[in-house]
Short mmCIF file of C-alpha atoms in Angstrom, two decimals:
data_model
loop_
_atom_site.label_atom_id
_atom_site.label_comp_id
_atom_site.label_asym_id
_atom_site.label_seq_id
_atom_site.Cartn_x
_atom_site.Cartn_y
_atom_site.Cartn_z
CA ASN Z 13 74.42 42.58 43.26
CA ASP Z 14 71.24 42.22 45.26
CA PRO Z 15 70.70 45.16 47.68
CA THR Z 16 70.44 42.79 50.61
CA GLY Z 17 71.43 42.47 54.24
CA ILE Z 18 71.16 46.21 54.94
CA TYR Z 19 72.46 47.02 58.43
CA TYR Z 20 71.18 49.73 60.82
CA PRO Z 21 73.00 50.18 64.14
CA GLY Z 22 70.91 50.65 67.28
CA HIS Z 23 71.43 52.60 70.51
CA GLY Z 24 70.94 52.19 74.24
CA GLN Z 25 70.18 48.95 76.07
CA TYR Z 26 68.97 47.05 72.97
CA ALA Z 27 71.80 48.09 70.61
CA SER Z 28 73.47 44.69 71.07
CA LYS Z 29 70.27 42.89 70.00
CA ILE Z 30 70.40 42.36 66.24
CA ILE Z 31 66.95 41.78 64.75
CA VAL Z 32 66.75 40.58 61.16
CA ILE Z 33 63.51 41.44 59.36
CA ASP Z 34 62.68 39.42 56.27
CA ALA Z 35 59.85 40.83 54.17
CA GLY Z 36 58.54 37.59 52.67
CA HIS Z 37 58.56 36.93 48.92
CA GLN Z 38 59.77 39.28 46.15
CA ASN Z 39 58.73 40.43 42.67
CA TYR Z 40 59.31 37.04 41.07
CA ALA Z 41 58.92 33.46 42.26
CA MET Z 42 61.92 31.10 42.15
CA ASN Z 43 60.68 27.80 40.78
CA ASP Z 44 63.94 25.89 40.99
CA THR Z 45 64.35 23.83 44.16
CA GLU Z 46 66.42 23.62 47.35
CA PRO Z 47 66.40 21.14 50.26
CA ASN Z 48 63.71 21.58 52.93
CA GLY Z 49 66.51 21.75 55.51
CA PRO Z 50 70.22 20.98 55.82
CA GLY Z 51 70.83 17.43 54.57
CA SER Z 52 67.18 16.90 53.59
CA ASN Z 53 66.21 14.82 50.54
CA VAL Z 54 62.88 16.68 50.36
CA MET Z 55 63.13 19.42 47.73
CA LYS Z 56 61.01 22.55 47.78
CA PHE Z 57 60.57 25.57 45.50
CA LYS Z 58 63.12 28.20 46.48
CA LEU Z 59 60.43 30.88 46.78
CA SER Z 60 56.74 31.06 45.93
CA SER Z 61 55.02 34.14 44.54
CA GLY Z 62 52.85 34.61 47.65
CA THR Z 63 49.19 35.58 47.71
CA VAL Z 64 47.29 38.68 46.54
CA GLY Z 65 44.64 40.85 48.17
CA VAL Z 66 41.08 39.86 47.24
CA ALA Z 67 39.81 43.43 47.68
CA THR Z 68 42.93 45.54 47.17
CA GLY Z 69 44.73 43.62 44.43
CA VAL Z 70 47.95 44.26 46.37
CA TRP Z 71 50.59 41.54 46.09
CA GLU Z 72 51.73 39.95 49.33
CA HIS Z 73 55.38 40.80 48.66
CA GLU Z 74 54.41 44.50 48.45
CA LEU Z 75 52.41 44.45 51.68
CA ASN Z 76 55.14 42.51 53.48
CA LEU Z 77 57.76 45.07 52.48
CA GLU Z 78 55.60 48.04 53.45
CA VAL Z 79 55.06 46.60 56.94
CA ALA Z 80 58.70 45.46 57.27
CA LEU Z 81 59.96 48.99 56.59
CA MET Z 82 57.61 50.40 59.24
CA LEU Z 83 58.76 47.71 61.67
CA ARG Z 84 62.38 48.59 60.92
CA ASP Z 85 61.76 52.22 61.81
CA LEU Z 86 59.93 51.37 65.05
CA LEU Z 87 62.59 48.89 66.21
CA LEU Z 88 65.31 51.48 65.50
CA GLU Z 89 63.35 53.99 67.58
CA ARG Z 90 63.31 51.45 70.42
CA GLY Z 91 67.09 51.08 70.13
CA TYR Z 92 67.47 47.69 68.44
CA THR Z 93 70.06 47.04 65.76
CA VAL Z 94 68.16 46.01 62.61
CA VAL Z 95 69.17 44.15 59.47
CA MET Z 96 66.82 44.11 56.48
CA ILE Z 97 67.00 41.11 54.16
CA ARG Z 98 65.44 43.22 51.40
CA GLU Z 99 64.23 46.80 50.94
CA THR Z 100 63.05 46.35 47.36
CA GLY Z 101 61.02 43.77 45.46
CA ASN Z 102 63.71 43.44 42.82
CA VAL Z 103 65.79 40.71 44.47
CA THR Z 104 66.25 36.97 44.01
CA ILE Z 105 66.82 35.42 47.44
CA SER Z 106 65.54 31.94 48.30
CA ASN Z 107 63.98 31.05 51.65
CA ALA Z 108 67.06 29.08 52.71
CA GLU Z 109 69.34 31.94 51.70
CA ARG Z 110 67.28 34.40 53.76
CA ALA Z 111 67.66 32.25 56.87
CA GLN Z 112 71.40 31.80 56.32
CA MET Z 113 71.90 35.53 55.69
CA ALA Z 114 70.34 36.28 59.08
CA ALA Z 115 72.75 33.97 60.91
CA ASN Z 116 75.68 35.33 58.89
CA GLN Z 117 74.87 38.81 60.20
CA GLY Z 118 75.44 37.55 63.74
CA ALA Z 119 71.78 38.21 64.45
CA ASP Z 120 69.86 37.27 67.60
CA ILE Z 121 66.49 36.59 66.00
CA LEU Z 122 64.90 36.39 62.55
CA VAL Z 123 61.37 37.78 62.10
CA ARG Z 124 59.77 36.89 58.76
CA ILE Z 125 56.83 39.08 57.71
CA HIS Z 126 54.09 37.36 55.70
CA ALA Z 127 50.36 37.50 54.99
CA ASN Z 128 48.10 34.48 54.75
CA GLY Z 129 45.64 33.07 52.25
CA SER Z 130 42.83 30.52 52.42
CA ASP Z 131 40.32 28.92 50.05
CA ASN Z 132 37.73 29.88 52.68
CA THR Z 133 37.27 33.65 52.35
CA SER Z 134 35.61 33.90 55.77
CA VAL Z 135 38.75 32.76 57.62
CA ALA Z 136 40.48 35.65 59.40
CA GLY Z 137 43.07 36.11 62.11
CA ALA Z 138 46.79 36.20 62.78
CA LEU Z 139 49.21 33.42 63.60
CA THR Z 140 52.91 32.81 63.91
CA MET Z 141 54.88 29.75 62.79
CA ALA Z 142 57.64 28.01 64.72
CA PRO Z 143 59.45 24.67 64.51
CA SER Z 144 58.06 21.69 66.42
CA ASN Z 145 59.94 19.94 69.23
CA SER Z 146 60.77 17.12 66.82
CA ASN Z 147 62.24 19.38 64.10
CA PRO Z 148 65.16 17.35 62.67
CA TYR Z 149 67.21 20.35 61.51
CA LEU Z 150 67.38 22.61 64.56
CA GLY Z 151 68.85 22.33 68.04
CA LYS Z 152 66.60 22.21 71.11
CA SER Z 153 67.51 25.71 72.29
CA VAL Z 154 66.69 27.28 68.91
CA ILE Z 155 63.39 25.38 68.77
CA SER Z 156 62.40 26.46 72.27
CA ALA Z 157 63.39 30.09 71.71
CA SER Z 158 61.57 30.16 68.35
CA GLN Z 159 58.39 28.89 70.01
CA THR Z 160 58.67 31.50 72.79
CA LEU Z 161 59.35 34.31 70.30
CA SER Z 162 56.39 33.20 68.17
CA ARG Z 163 54.03 33.06 71.16
CA LYS Z 164 55.07 36.53 72.38
CA ILE Z 165 54.67 38.05 68.92
CA VAL Z 166 51.25 36.59 68.11
CA ASP Z 167 49.83 37.47 71.54
CA CYS Z 168 51.11 41.05 71.41
CA PHE Z 169 50.11 41.40 67.75
CA CYS Z 170 46.52 40.38 68.47
CA ALA Z 171 46.38 42.58 71.58
CA ALA Z 172 47.46 45.57 69.48
CA THR Z 173 45.27 44.91 66.43
CA GLY Z 174 42.23 43.11 67.81
CA ALA Z 175 42.80 40.34 65.25
CA LYS Z 176 41.60 36.84 66.09
CA ASN Z 177 44.49 34.95 67.69
CA GLN Z 178 45.11 31.71 65.79
CA GLY Z 179 48.11 30.99 67.99
CA VAL Z 180 51.43 29.40 67.11
CA MET Z 181 51.41 26.89 64.26
CA GLN Z 182 54.22 24.39 64.63
CA THR Z 183 55.63 23.28 61.30
CA ASP Z 184 58.76 21.54 60.05
CA THR Z 185 58.01 22.05 56.34
CA MET Z 186 59.20 25.67 56.03
CA SER Z 187 62.70 25.94 54.59
CA GLY Z 188 62.89 29.51 55.90
CA ILE Z 189 62.64 28.07 59.43
CA ASN Z 190 64.63 24.86 58.93
CA TRP Z 191 67.70 26.64 57.59
CA SER Z 192 67.74 29.15 60.46
CA SER Z 193 70.43 28.51 63.07
CA ILE Z 194 68.99 31.35 65.22
CA PRO Z 195 65.51 31.75 66.80
CA VAL Z 196 62.99 32.46 64.05
CA SER Z 197 59.29 33.27 63.71
CA ILE Z 198 57.10 33.61 60.65
CA VAL Z 199 54.39 36.21 61.27
CA GLU Z 200 51.20 35.68 59.26
CA MET Z 201 49.59 39.09 59.79
CA GLY Z 202 46.16 38.24 58.41
CA TYR Z 203 44.35 36.76 55.43
CA MET Z 204 44.54 38.63 52.14
CA THR Z 205 41.74 36.31 50.98
CA ASN Z 206 39.41 37.85 53.58
CA ARG Z 207 37.97 41.13 52.28
CA THR Z 208 37.87 42.95 55.64
CA GLU Z 209 41.30 41.79 56.73
CA ASP Z 210 42.80 42.61 53.32
CA LEU Z 211 41.46 46.17 53.49
CA ASN Z 212 42.63 46.51 57.11
CA MET Z 213 46.19 45.41 56.29
CA ALA Z 214 46.37 47.93 53.44
CA SER Z 215 45.49 50.86 55.73
CA THR Z 216 48.24 52.90 57.40
CA SER Z 217 46.41 53.02 60.74
CA TYR Z 218 46.15 49.22 60.94
CA GLN Z 219 49.72 48.79 59.72
CA THR Z 220 50.83 51.01 62.61
CA LYS Z 221 49.01 48.70 65.05
CA MET Z 222 50.53 45.62 63.43
CA VAL Z 223 54.11 46.85 63.74
CA GLN Z 224 53.51 48.01 67.31
CA GLY Z 225 52.23 44.53 68.12
CA ILE Z 226 55.23 42.80 66.54
CA ALA Z 227 57.68 45.18 68.24
CA ASN Z 228 55.89 44.68 71.58
CA GLY Z 229 56.29 40.93 71.08
CA ILE Z 230 60.03 41.34 70.52
CA ASP Z 231 60.24 43.51 73.66
CA ALA Z 232 58.35 40.83 75.59
CA TYR Z 233 60.69 38.14 74.26
CA TYR Z 234 63.70 39.98 75.62
CA GLY Z 235 61.89 40.71 78.87
CA ALA Z 236 61.01 37.04 79.30
#
């Protein structure tokens, strides 16, 4: 069995808030397909292999997990209840399955940790992804909450790290968003194709800033 959906109870005022953290990707891509969203005829690969650091040679799935584990620890410190989709690279969970697992845990929000890539190695900055207002798979309240969550996270992330704020990218092509029946945000922490940003994201000091920024965004979401 996959070691998935690992549950950590919280304490204090935020104990009732269940945050699911999905460290994007895994050791192996899944090249079979699944629908883009519930009832969709558009088929997508279940999971891509992700990108790789231009300077560090670190795989995105490794970086994502490292940051996700730090974020888990910080959110637990702040009192949240946390569920981890994965705590190892040796799993086989599709994007749709990740989104459904989060809802099945009775979670409040799903935060998906990713790093970006671009053909243009000079591009740098952080962004979050949320569904658009015309997303055909999600209800209006989930769309609105996902956009708010994404805005809070990217603003707090960039305040904490000093990364260029690329804002909230609205997209309806991500199965990991479209299958989520709870508010969801994909966090693109930076570009592994940019040498400086790749080296930053691999450093413990910058990782600490990144997770503080994401956690601050979650705090701000609940304070909103």
